[in-house]
């Protein structure tokens, strides 16, 4: 009986076993193996040298000395992650307040505006910042117009650029949970405080902020952990000068040619992340839930001074890409006039078309597989209230907690250990693993809203479980499945880090193509391709927003924040790059 | 959606039927027209995949990513890949155009009998500089200009993000052997690199052409062909042969051990050693090649360019590949790790 009840979980469980548990075991094993001289692993030979290497090293004269450098890099990563979290909080709270105090009909639009950049590949957005920040780039031009001869800013390839990139990427993860908290706030309390003579800042510090504590906790967990494992941003914007842990892992696997060391670094990063997640959970569990109350009435003068520039901040790099795509010259950085040759070149590039079709095929297949695995799992888990079911549900979320670079490297090692060949199938498998929770969570959320009485009624009227599923459950959870499908489609389409590590020959996706092209030079052609990616992603976002709007029109009044907030929660770990 | 999927699947299935070849290379290091010429002449459909460095290629091949049929790799990596059994030992009877290799390139130090590697390009690593922005317009042909930039050029220097390139340049600047196993030598190399680090704008082996042409930097440690292409975009860019030593390396075509389309791979490698084909590479990428008779198809301006074809007076500065011991390479990795910390 029991085994039948959980039968729906098996596909998902198999994916988790093969895609998470095994690779993590392999990476743990590799971390205690002996390295070969030029990369690779001596599989049979155990050694603690990698962990020793984390803390100690042989100096040039052979003496064993304490290795301060790795600690420094871990400390820098922690510092950058903390700073990113704080800056996002400082800018995110006014922005969330601004949205919450807008008229109700404007809020969904503003929320979509905050969430939409998620849909554009991280590589593309980082490239937008490269164009803005480079010497001779847009910001520099602007500065020299206003203050002639102010020279070069030297912003790109600095820690400042890395921080700008990190805040930019993670900002929405703070706004969305904060907004969800503000929705739950009883605004009558805030209003009462105001009536009793409290100035707005006092209302803010004594009423709003304490009420937002769960949202702040969620935001901190959502930002801190993935920021810690960042790889793409410090690489593209920081100029490979001051590394973060993610870059160190990548370096160990490539030019250092020391796989066990890379594996031990990954294990260390994973342990830190788990500790932080555990602490954040303990902290975030409390928090009053007063639902409803009055519409927000209190006004906070000045929040728009933060919020409006932050909206501009979110779209600035994308606008820069669109603008440079119409440059007639050979370089994106040197404006020579209006032209379409970037688009013409993109159109004639056979590799680009191949990359685009691979990306679409990959994302399409991923969606089909994850949906087929997620729906039965969600249905089976809804029926169970056991501890096993709850544990399994937690396990399903693991791909969102493990830093992407760790999972990518672990998957690569897993394939190497099994001597499987890298190719389309290996990339597809890796995408299925990290898209599974992304498809699962919205399905689970819409299942939770299904009225149990309906299912009971169907059963009473002697419908078989199958008939009930087809005729009652499936039509009701359809919007959840659609949301999950769109989200996992976009996530798979945008993925860079995993694909970069796991792809073999012949598997070139759009983000890896853009990353490769970006390394050659900044040309209007890449801007043109990026513009097309932005347009396509925005179209997808609009479609999913429309689906949600239709659903809400049919349902009882539901908090409009639910979907963007969920989207945010789901998208977070993908941004770890 | 379904329709698009079906269309994509069908098109993939169709292309899968023709003879095919997966060719791996760095980005922007192969003329795109050449692949269609190859397909037209042989009927083999070749697709080009890129990787960002030799180190990445090694990692992929070691991890079993063996679905490349032909890859291009630097001389430095040929012995390493061969040692791990990752390369096919070439059957030269299937490569008649071996006879086209210039005699002086038939026995390179990295592969004395050419058992694994066939010639692609000859590359020199020196310095590109923007003569319009160098103080006084004069640039001393020395690695000193790069490692100890004058005050006006600090922060205007870009280094290649390639361990062996920087290590060799710094060794020669110090008058040391780049294969030295003496830890004190390695320590001195590290000191030079660390002293330079605050003045370095970026460590990157990508986009050197664009970087100097768009005036991001004034000095770029650079490959000669990239420098010529940068000069096309910004006429004031010059190439310098530092007198302490210029690295001469040969990029090669190799067939990975796990290649699937072996016959096609041989056909491609052999085809690339025809003078008229390799000349297209030289004309596009501005690097010299090792094939007899290719100069007839090469752009005369290219052959007259001292950046591409080294003038006899400067030949003594060129330093070809030398095999270093694992102990020497371990020191190198150590210096690199310490530099990047």
mmCIF file with all atom_site columns, C-alpha atoms in Angstrom, chain B residues 22 72 81 84-85 104 129 136 189 217 226 232 246 283-284 291 312 318:
data_model
loop_
_atom_site.group_PDB
_atom_site.id
_atom_site.type_symbol
_atom_site.label_atom_id
_atom_site.label_alt_id
_atom_site.label_comp_id
_atom_site.label_asym_id
_atom_site.label_entity_id
_atom_site.label_seq_id
_atom_site.pdbx_PDB_ins_code
_atom_site.Cartn_x
_atom_site.Cartn_y
_atom_site.Cartn_z
_atom_site.occupancy
_atom_site.B_iso_or_equiv
_atom_site.pdbx_formal_charge
_atom_site.auth_seq_id
_atom_site.auth_comp_id
_atom_site.auth_asym_id
_atom_site.auth_atom_id
_atom_site.pdbx_PDB_model_num
ATOM 1  C CA . UNK B 1 22  ? 33.530 18.064 -34.516 1.00 0.00 ? 22  UNK B CA 1
ATOM 2  C CA . UNK B 1 72  ? 43.887 22.866 -31.841 1.00 0.00 ? 72  UNK B CA 1
ATOM 3  C CA . UNK B 1 81  ? 47.920 15.332 -23.521 1.00 0.00 ? 81  UNK B CA 1
ATOM 4  C CA . UNK B 1 84  ? 47.889 10.817 -20.478 1.00 0.00 ? 84  UNK B CA 1
ATOM 5  C CA . UNK B 1 85  ? 46.948 8.880  -23.581 1.00 0.00 ? 85  UNK B CA 1
ATOM 6  C CA . UNK B 1 104 ? 62.896 23.240 -40.102 1.00 0.00 ? 104 UNK B CA 1
ATOM 7  C CA . UNK B 1 129 ? 51.631 49.144 -27.453 1.00 0.00 ? 129 UNK B CA 1
ATOM 8  C CA . UNK B 1 136 ? 57.524 60.611 -25.741 1.00 0.00 ? 136 UNK B CA 1
ATOM 9  C CA . UNK B 1 189 ? 59.682 35.442 -10.779 1.00 0.00 ? 189 UNK B CA 1
ATOM 10 C CA . UNK B 1 217 ? 45.060 49.849 -22.214 1.00 0.00 ? 217 UNK B CA 1
ATOM 11 C CA . UNK B 1 226 ? 46.439 39.702 -32.713 1.00 0.00 ? 226 UNK B CA 1
ATOM 12 C CA . UNK B 1 232 ? 44.101 47.442 -38.560 1.00 0.00 ? 232 UNK B CA 1
ATOM 13 C CA . UNK B 1 246 ? 60.079 36.422 -27.371 1.00 0.00 ? 246 UNK B CA 1
ATOM 14 C CA . UNK B 1 283 ? 45.628 35.856 -44.232 1.00 0.00 ? 283 UNK B CA 1
ATOM 15 C CA . UNK B 1 284 ? 42.755 35.979 -41.770 1.00 0.00 ? 284 UNK B CA 1
ATOM 16 C CA . UNK B 1 291 ? 53.787 24.882 -44.963 1.00 0.00 ? 291 UNK B CA 1
ATOM 17 C CA . UNK B 1 312 ? 66.702 38.314 -39.527 1.00 0.00 ? 312 UNK B CA 1
ATOM 18 C CA . UNK B 1 318 ? 62.906 34.115 -30.515 1.00 0.00 ? 318 UNK B CA 1
#
